[in-house]
CSV table of C-alpha atoms in Angstrom, one decimal:
chain,number,residue,atom,x,y,z
A,5,MET,CA,113.9,153.1,101.9
A,6,ALA,CA,115.4,151.2,99.1
A,7,GLN,CA,118.5,153.7,99.0
A,8,ALA,CA,119.2,153.3,102.8
A,9,ALA,CA,118.9,149.6,102.5
A,10,THR,CA,121.5,149.5,99.7
A,11,GLU,CA,123.9,151.7,101.7
A,12,THR,CA,123.6,149.3,104.7
A,13,GLY,CA,124.1,146.3,102.6
A,14,ILE,CA,120.6,145.0,103.1
A,15,ARG,CA,118.6,143.8,99.9
A,16,PRO,CA,115.7,146.0,99.5
A,17,SER,CA,113.6,142.8,98.8
A,18,ALA,CA,114.7,141.5,102.1
A,19,LEU,CA,113.7,144.6,104.0
A,20,ARG,CA,110.4,144.9,102.3
A,21,HIS,CA,109.8,141.2,103.2
A,22,PHE,CA,110.4,142.2,106.8
A,23,TRP,CA,108.0,145.0,106.9
A,24,ASP,CA,105.3,142.9,105.1
A,25,ARG,CA,105.6,140.3,107.8
A,26,TRP,CA,106.0,142.4,110.9
A,27,SER,CA,104.5,145.9,110.3
A,28,GLY,CA,101.1,144.7,111.4
A,29,ILE,CA,102.8,144.2,115.0
A,30,LEU,CA,105.1,147.2,114.7
A,31,VAL,CA,102.2,149.7,114.0
A,32,PRO,CA,100.3,149.2,117.2
A,33,ILE,CA,103.5,149.3,119.3
A,34,LEU,CA,104.6,152.5,117.6
A,35,ALA,CA,101.1,153.9,118.1
A,36,VAL,CA,101.4,153.4,121.7
A,37,PHE,CA,104.8,154.8,121.9
A,38,SER,CA,103.5,157.9,119.8
A,39,ALA,CA,100.6,158.3,122.3
A,40,LEU,CA,102.9,158.3,125.3
A,41,VAL,CA,105.1,160.8,123.7
A,42,VAL,CA,102.3,163.3,123.0
A,43,GLY,CA,100.8,162.4,126.3
A,44,ALA,CA,104.1,163.6,128.1
A,45,PHE,CA,104.0,166.8,125.9
A,46,ILE,CA,100.4,167.5,127.2
A,47,ILE,CA,101.5,166.7,130.7
A,48,GLY,CA,104.2,169.2,130.5
A,49,ILE,CA,102.0,171.9,129.2
A,50,THR,CA,99.9,171.5,132.5
A,51,GLY,CA,103.0,172.2,134.4
A,52,ALA,CA,103.4,168.7,135.9
A,53,ASP,CA,106.3,166.4,135.7
A,54,TRP,CA,105.8,163.8,132.9
A,55,GLN,CA,108.6,161.6,134.1
A,56,ALA,CA,107.1,161.5,137.7
A,57,ALA,CA,103.8,160.8,136.1
A,58,TYR,CA,105.0,157.9,133.9
A,59,ILE,CA,107.0,156.5,136.6
A,60,GLY,CA,104.0,156.4,138.8
A,61,LEU,CA,101.9,154.8,136.1
A,62,TRP,CA,104.5,152.1,135.7
A,63,GLU,CA,104.9,151.4,139.3
A,64,GLY,CA,101.2,151.5,139.9
A,65,SER,CA,100.5,148.9,137.1
A,66,PHE,CA,103.7,146.7,136.9
A,67,GLY,CA,106.1,147.9,139.5
A,68,SER,CA,105.5,145.3,142.3
A,69,PRO,CA,103.8,141.7,142.6
A,70,ARG,CA,100.8,143.4,144.2
A,71,ALA,CA,100.5,146.0,141.1
A,72,ILE,CA,101.0,143.2,138.6
A,73,ALA,CA,98.2,141.1,140.3
A,74,ASP,CA,95.8,144.2,140.2
A,75,THR,CA,96.6,144.7,136.7
A,76,VAL,CA,96.0,141.1,135.7
A,77,VAL,CA,92.7,141.0,137.3
A,78,ARG,CA,91.6,144.3,136.0
A,79,SER,CA,92.6,143.3,132.5
A,80,THR,CA,90.8,140.1,132.5
A,81,PRO,CA,87.4,141.2,131.5
A,82,PHE,CA,88.9,143.6,128.8
A,83,ILE,CA,90.7,140.5,127.3
A,84,ILE,CA,87.6,138.5,127.2
A,85,CYS,CA,85.3,141.2,126.0
A,86,GLY,CA,88.0,142.3,123.4
A,87,LEU,CA,87.6,138.6,122.1
A,88,CYS,CA,83.7,139.4,121.9
A,89,VAL,CA,84.2,142.5,119.8
A,90,ALA,CA,86.9,140.9,117.7
A,91,LEU,CA,84.9,137.7,116.9
A,92,ALA,CA,82.2,139.9,115.6
A,93,PHE,CA,84.6,142.0,113.7
A,94,LYS,CA,85.8,138.8,111.8
A,95,ALA,CA,82.2,138.3,110.8
A,96,GLY,CA,81.9,141.7,109.6
A,97,LEU,CA,79.6,142.8,112.4
A,98,PHE,CA,80.3,145.9,114.7
A,99,ASN,CA,79.2,144.7,118.1
A,100,ILE,CA,78.7,147.7,120.3
A,101,GLY,CA,76.7,145.6,122.9
A,102,ALA,CA,79.4,143.9,124.9
A,103,GLU,CA,78.3,145.8,127.9
A,104,GLY,CA,74.7,144.7,127.6
A,105,GLN,CA,75.8,141.3,127.0
A,106,LEU,CA,78.1,141.4,130.1
A,107,TYR,CA,75.1,142.4,132.2
A,108,ALA,CA,73.0,139.7,130.8
A,109,GLY,CA,75.7,137.1,131.6
A,110,ALA,CA,76.2,138.5,135.0
A,111,VAL,CA,72.4,138.4,136.0
A,112,ALA,CA,72.3,134.8,134.8
A,113,ALA,CA,75.4,133.9,136.9
A,114,VAL,CA,74.0,135.6,140.0
A,115,VAL,CA,70.7,133.7,139.6
A,116,ILE,CA,72.6,130.5,139.6
A,117,GLY,CA,75.0,131.6,142.3
A,118,THR,CA,72.4,132.8,144.7
A,119,THR,CA,69.7,130.4,144.3
A,120,LEU,CA,71.1,126.8,143.8
A,121,GLN,CA,73.1,124.8,146.4
A,122,MET,CA,75.4,122.2,145.0
A,123,PRO,CA,79.0,121.2,145.4
A,124,ALA,CA,81.6,123.7,144.0
A,125,ILE,CA,82.9,121.3,141.3
A,126,PHE,CA,79.4,121.6,139.7
A,127,HIS,CA,78.3,125.1,140.9
A,128,ILE,CA,81.1,127.1,139.3
A,129,PRO,CA,80.8,125.5,135.9
A,130,THR,CA,76.9,125.8,136.0
A,131,ALA,CA,77.4,129.7,136.9
A,132,LEU,CA,79.7,130.2,134.0
A,133,ILE,CA,77.6,128.2,131.5
A,134,ALA,CA,74.6,130.3,132.5
A,135,GLY,CA,76.6,133.5,132.1
A,136,ALA,CA,77.6,132.3,128.6
A,137,LEU,CA,74.0,131.4,127.6
A,138,GLY,CA,72.7,134.7,129.0
A,139,GLY,CA,75.1,136.7,126.9
A,140,ALA,CA,74.7,134.6,123.9
A,141,ALA,CA,70.9,134.9,124.0
A,142,TRP,CA,71.1,138.8,124.5
A,143,ALA,CA,73.4,139.2,121.5
A,144,ALA,CA,71.5,136.7,119.4
A,145,ILE,CA,68.6,139.1,119.4
A,146,ALA,CA,70.6,141.8,117.5
A,147,GLY,CA,71.9,138.9,115.2
A,148,PHE,CA,68.4,137.8,114.4
A,149,LEU,CA,67.2,141.4,113.7
A,150,LYS,CA,70.2,141.9,111.4
A,151,ALA,CA,69.7,138.6,109.5
A,152,ARG,CA,66.1,138.7,109.2
A,153,THR,CA,65.2,142.5,108.8
A,154,GLY,CA,68.4,144.1,107.8
A,155,ALA,CA,68.4,146.3,111.0
A,156,HIS,CA,71.9,147.6,111.7
A,157,GLU,CA,73.6,145.7,114.6
A,158,VAL,CA,75.1,149.1,115.9
A,159,ILE,CA,71.7,150.5,116.7
A,160,ASN,CA,70.4,147.3,118.0
A,161,THR,CA,73.1,146.6,120.3
A,162,ILE,CA,73.3,150.1,121.6
A,163,MET,CA,69.6,149.9,122.4
A,164,LEU,CA,69.9,146.5,124.0
A,165,ASN,CA,72.7,147.9,126.2
A,166,TYR,CA,70.3,150.4,127.8
A,167,ILE,CA,67.7,147.7,128.2
A,168,ALA,CA,70.0,145.5,129.9
A,169,LEU,CA,71.3,148.1,132.3
A,170,ARG,CA,67.9,149.3,133.2
A,171,MET,CA,66.5,145.7,133.7
A,172,THR,CA,69.5,145.0,135.9
A,173,ASP,CA,68.9,148.1,137.9
A,174,TRP,CA,65.1,147.1,138.3
A,175,LEU,CA,65.9,143.5,139.2
A,176,ILE,CA,68.4,144.6,141.9
A,177,ARG,CA,66.1,147.5,143.4
A,178,SER,CA,62.9,145.9,143.3
A,179,LYS,CA,61.6,145.3,146.7
A,180,THR,CA,58.1,144.3,146.2
A,181,PRO,CA,59.0,141.6,145.8
A,182,TYR,CA,62.8,141.3,146.2
A,183,ILE,CA,64.1,139.7,142.9
A,184,LEU,CA,67.8,139.9,142.8
A,185,GLY,CA,68.3,142.4,145.6
A,186,ASP,CA,69.6,141.8,149.1
A,187,PRO,CA,67.2,142.5,151.9
A,188,ALA,CA,70.2,142.9,154.1
A,189,ASP,CA,71.6,145.8,152.0
A,190,THR,CA,70.2,149.1,153.2
A,191,THR,CA,71.3,150.9,150.2
A,192,GLY,CA,69.5,148.6,147.8
A,193,ALA,CA,72.4,149.0,145.2
A,194,ARG,CA,73.5,145.4,145.0
A,195,SER,CA,72.4,141.8,144.5
A,196,ARG,CA,72.5,139.2,147.2
A,197,LEU,CA,76.0,137.7,147.7
A,198,ILE,CA,77.3,134.8,145.6
A,199,VAL,CA,77.2,131.5,147.9
A,200,GLU,CA,80.7,130.2,148.5
A,201,THR,CA,80.3,127.2,146.5
A,202,ALA,CA,79.9,129.2,143.3
A,203,ARG,CA,82.9,131.5,143.9
A,204,LEU,CA,85.9,131.1,141.7
A,205,PRO,CA,89.0,129.8,143.8
A,206,GLY,CA,92.3,131.9,143.7
A,207,ILE,CA,95.5,132.9,145.1
A,208,GLN,CA,95.5,136.0,147.4
A,209,VAL,CA,98.1,138.6,146.7
A,210,GLY,CA,98.2,141.3,149.2
A,211,SER,CA,95.3,142.3,151.3
A,212,SER,CA,92.5,142.2,148.8
A,213,THR,CA,93.7,141.1,145.3
A,214,ILE,CA,92.8,137.4,144.4
A,215,LEU,CA,94.2,135.9,141.2
A,216,HIS,CA,91.1,133.9,140.6
A,217,LEU,CA,90.6,130.9,138.2
A,218,GLY,CA,89.0,133.2,135.6
A,219,ILE,CA,92.5,134.5,134.5
A,220,PRO,CA,93.6,131.3,133.1
A,221,LEU,CA,90.1,130.7,131.7
A,222,ALA,CA,90.7,134.0,129.8
A,223,LEU,CA,93.9,132.7,128.3
A,224,VAL,CA,92.2,129.5,127.3
A,225,LEU,CA,89.4,131.4,125.5
A,226,VAL,CA,92.0,133.5,123.5
A,227,PHE,CA,93.4,130.4,122.0
A,228,VAL,CA,89.8,128.8,121.6
A,229,VAL,CA,88.7,131.7,119.6
A,230,ALA,CA,91.9,131.8,117.4
A,231,TRP,CA,91.5,128.1,116.8
A,232,LEU,CA,87.8,128.7,116.0
A,233,LEU,CA,88.5,131.4,113.5
A,234,TYR,CA,91.5,129.9,111.7
A,235,ARG,CA,91.3,126.4,112.1
A,236,THR,CA,87.6,125.4,111.6
A,237,THR,CA,85.0,125.3,108.9
A,238,LEU,CA,82.7,127.6,111.1
A,239,GLY,CA,85.5,130.1,111.5
A,240,PHE,CA,86.3,130.2,107.7
A,241,GLU,CA,82.5,130.7,107.1
A,242,MET,CA,82.3,133.7,109.4
A,243,ARG,CA,85.4,135.3,107.9
A,244,THR,CA,84.1,134.7,104.4
A,245,ALA,CA,80.7,136.2,105.2
A,246,GLY,CA,82.3,139.2,106.9
A,247,THR,CA,84.8,139.8,104.1
A,248,ASN,CA,82.4,139.2,101.1
A,249,PRO,CA,78.7,138.2,101.7
A,250,ASN,CA,78.1,137.7,98.0
A,251,ALA,CA,81.1,135.4,97.6
A,252,ALA,CA,79.9,133.5,100.8
A,253,ARG,CA,76.4,133.0,99.4
A,254,TYR,CA,77.9,131.8,96.0
A,255,ALA,CA,79.9,129.2,97.9
A,256,GLY,CA,76.7,128.0,99.8
A,257,ILE,CA,77.3,129.6,103.0
A,258,SER,CA,74.0,130.7,104.8
A,259,VAL,CA,74.9,134.2,105.7
A,260,PRO,CA,72.0,134.9,107.9
A,261,ARG,CA,72.8,131.8,109.9
A,262,THR,CA,76.3,132.9,110.3
A,263,ILE,CA,75.4,136.4,111.5
A,264,VAL,CA,73.1,135.0,114.1
A,265,LEU,CA,75.8,132.4,115.3
A,266,ALA,CA,78.7,134.9,115.3
A,267,MET,CA,76.7,137.2,117.4
A,268,ALA,CA,75.6,134.6,119.7
A,269,LEU,CA,79.3,133.4,120.1
A,270,ALA,CA,80.5,136.8,120.7
A,271,GLY,CA,77.8,137.5,123.3
A,272,GLY,CA,78.8,134.2,125.0
A,273,LEU,CA,82.1,135.5,125.4
A,274,ALA,CA,80.9,138.8,127.1
A,275,GLY,CA,78.6,136.7,129.2
A,276,ILE,CA,81.5,134.7,130.5
A,277,ALA,CA,83.3,137.8,131.4
A,278,GLY,CA,80.3,139.0,133.2
A,279,ALA,CA,80.0,135.8,135.1
A,280,ILE,CA,83.7,135.8,136.1
A,281,GLU,CA,83.6,139.4,137.4
A,282,VAL,CA,80.6,138.5,139.6
A,283,ILE,CA,81.7,135.2,140.9
A,284,GLY,CA,85.4,135.8,140.9
A,285,VAL,CA,85.9,139.4,141.9
A,286,ARG,CA,83.1,141.2,143.4
A,287,GLY,CA,80.9,138.5,144.7
A,288,ALA,CA,77.7,140.4,144.0
A,289,LEU,CA,76.2,142.6,141.1
A,290,SER,CA,75.5,146.3,141.0
A,291,ALA,CA,73.9,148.3,138.3
A,292,ASP,CA,76.9,150.4,137.7
A,293,PHE,CA,79.3,147.4,137.8
A,294,PHE,CA,80.4,147.4,134.2
A,295,SER,CA,80.2,151.0,133.5
A,296,GLY,CA,82.2,151.8,130.2
A,297,LEU,CA,83.8,148.2,130.1
A,298,GLY,CA,82.0,147.2,126.9
A,299,PHE,CA,83.1,150.4,125.0
A,300,ASP,CA,86.8,150.0,126.3
A,301,ALA,CA,86.5,146.4,124.8
A,302,ILE,CA,86.1,148.0,121.5
A,303,ALA,CA,89.3,149.9,121.9
A,304,VAL,CA,91.2,146.8,123.1
A,305,ALA,CA,90.2,144.9,119.9
A,306,LEU,CA,90.9,147.6,117.6
A,307,LEU,CA,94.4,148.1,119.3
A,308,ALA,CA,95.0,144.2,118.7
A,309,ARG,CA,93.6,144.7,115.1
A,310,ALA,CA,91.1,142.0,116.2
A,311,ASN,CA,93.7,139.3,116.6
A,312,PRO,CA,92.9,137.0,119.4
A,313,VAL,CA,96.5,136.6,120.6
A,314,GLY,CA,97.3,140.3,120.3
A,315,ILE,CA,94.2,140.9,122.6
A,316,ILE,CA,96.1,139.5,125.5
A,317,PHE,CA,98.6,142.3,125.2
A,318,SER,CA,96.3,145.2,124.4
A,319,GLY,CA,94.0,144.0,127.4
A,320,LEU,CA,97.0,144.1,129.8
A,321,LEU,CA,97.9,147.6,128.4
A,322,TRP,CA,94.4,148.9,128.9
A,323,GLY,CA,94.2,147.3,132.4
A,324,GLY,CA,97.6,148.6,133.3
A,325,LEU,CA,96.7,152.2,132.3
A,326,LEU,CA,93.6,152.2,134.5
A,327,THR,CA,95.4,150.3,137.5
A,328,GLY,CA,98.4,152.7,137.5
A,329,ALA,CA,96.2,155.8,137.0
A,330,ARG,CA,95.7,156.3,140.8
A,331,LEU,CA,99.6,156.3,141.6
A,332,MET,CA,100.2,158.5,138.5
A,333,GLN,CA,97.7,161.1,139.9
A,334,VAL,CA,99.3,161.0,143.4
A,335,ARG,CA,102.9,161.2,141.9
A,336,ALA,CA,102.3,164.2,139.5
A,337,SER,CA,99.2,165.7,140.9
A,338,LEU,CA,97.3,165.1,137.7
A,339,SER,CA,93.6,164.6,137.0
A,340,ILE,CA,92.5,161.0,136.0
A,341,ASP,CA,91.4,162.7,132.7
A,342,VAL,CA,95.1,162.7,131.5
A,343,ILE,CA,94.9,158.7,131.4
A,344,LYS,CA,91.6,159.2,129.2
A,345,ILE,CA,93.6,161.4,127.1
A,346,VAL,CA,96.4,158.9,126.6
A,347,GLN,CA,93.9,156.2,125.9
A,348,ALA,CA,92.2,158.4,123.3
A,349,LEU,CA,95.6,159.2,121.6
A,350,ILE,CA,96.4,155.4,121.4
A,351,ILE,CA,93.0,154.7,119.7
A,352,MET,CA,93.6,157.7,117.4
A,353,PHE,CA,97.0,156.6,116.3
A,354,VAL,CA,95.9,153.0,115.9
A,355,ALA,CA,92.9,153.9,113.8
A,356,ALA,CA,94.8,156.4,111.8
A,357,ASP,CA,97.8,154.1,111.2
A,358,GLN,CA,98.9,155.8,108.1
A,359,ILE,CA,99.8,158.6,110.3
A,360,VAL,CA,102.2,156.3,112.2
A,361,ARG,CA,103.4,154.7,108.9
A,362,PHE,CA,104.2,158.2,107.6
A,363,ILE,CA,106.0,159.4,110.8
A,364,TYR,CA,108.2,156.1,111.0
A,365,ARG,CA,108.6,155.7,107.3
A,366,LEU,CA,106.9,152.3,107.2
A,367,PRO,CA,105.2,151.0,103.9
A,368,LYS,CA,101.6,151.7,103.5
A,369,ARG,CA,99.2,149.3,104.6
A,370,LYS,CA,97.9,146.8,102.0
A,371,PRO,CA,94.3,145.9,101.6
A,372,GLY,CA,93.3,143.1,104.1
A,373,GLU,CA,96.6,143.2,105.8
A,374,GLU,CA,96.7,141.3,109.1
A,375,THR,CA,99.3,140.9,112.0
A,376,GLN,CA,101.9,138.2,111.6
A,377,LEU,CA,100.1,136.4,114.7
A,378,SER,CA,96.9,136.2,112.7
A,379,LYS,CA,98.8,134.9,109.6
A,380,GLY,CA,100.4,132.2,111.8
A,381,TRP,CA,97.0,131.0,113.0
A,382,GLY,CA,95.6,131.2,109.5
A,383,GLY,CA,98.4,129.1,108.0
């Protein structure tokens, strides 16, 4: 690299400085590009036209105002849940429980949205706050167990996912008496409908897509989380406890308190995502509502390297892949599994970033390296 830089008249130190500043952003971009290249090769092996497939993927996700609107709406829960996972990552916690926290927040929002009668200006914030509190309470259980007993948060949050899912299913399907279920729904598969005063306002695009108020709220949350992590004492304590618990204790930081608080804040974000999906998109809750969303949020956070601002772009990418998958199927006669393969390749290349660095001759990652966006917020 130094010889090539000398031949082009660029000082090696300047080039090295450039890579040090921007490789954290370039690596995820190159990982996505590499995954698409390998995905094209796999599509070609099946005998399908990879160009038609990718053109369909683009047109289905970003090729028209309607497609863009669908992608943005689809991406919103991934962005907020990605923040949930990233916040826990920064505190040294692996929160696998975003899905359970989604359900907890959604259930709380349904209760508020179907039982209370009040003006919309109060009803909507009340439902969102209820969702945040529901998700926070559910995540705090795992945080408390981790802080007080040392029980690993991965096991706890996975088990809490199943409990939340089955509890939601029971609350919806119970008929003696009806709890959340709608007596007018013959299938018994959904809750009562959210009243109009609790529905998020929005702009309709096309026949069914609504750009609801939850979208700008997600963007606000991105910058709130970035500010919290990099501009507040609490954020410093969480990052310190996550990086070196012993040093945090020596500095007088209560690590158990930080663990519980970090999990509660992360769960609150997931709860808000659940509430937004219920009162902004579907208008009701079903037991299979968030299938896989919480685990996809882990991929979104990993792709952005737990950087709050980067999660906007990784969330849009993830939502775009899912939104464009249908047209991709039609254009190239492909299985939906091809999209899953591309997603898996993206995560593989991001997780094994040294492969990407080797292929594109980037410098090796330094310990503790963060993206330039993270450094910018960190000062």
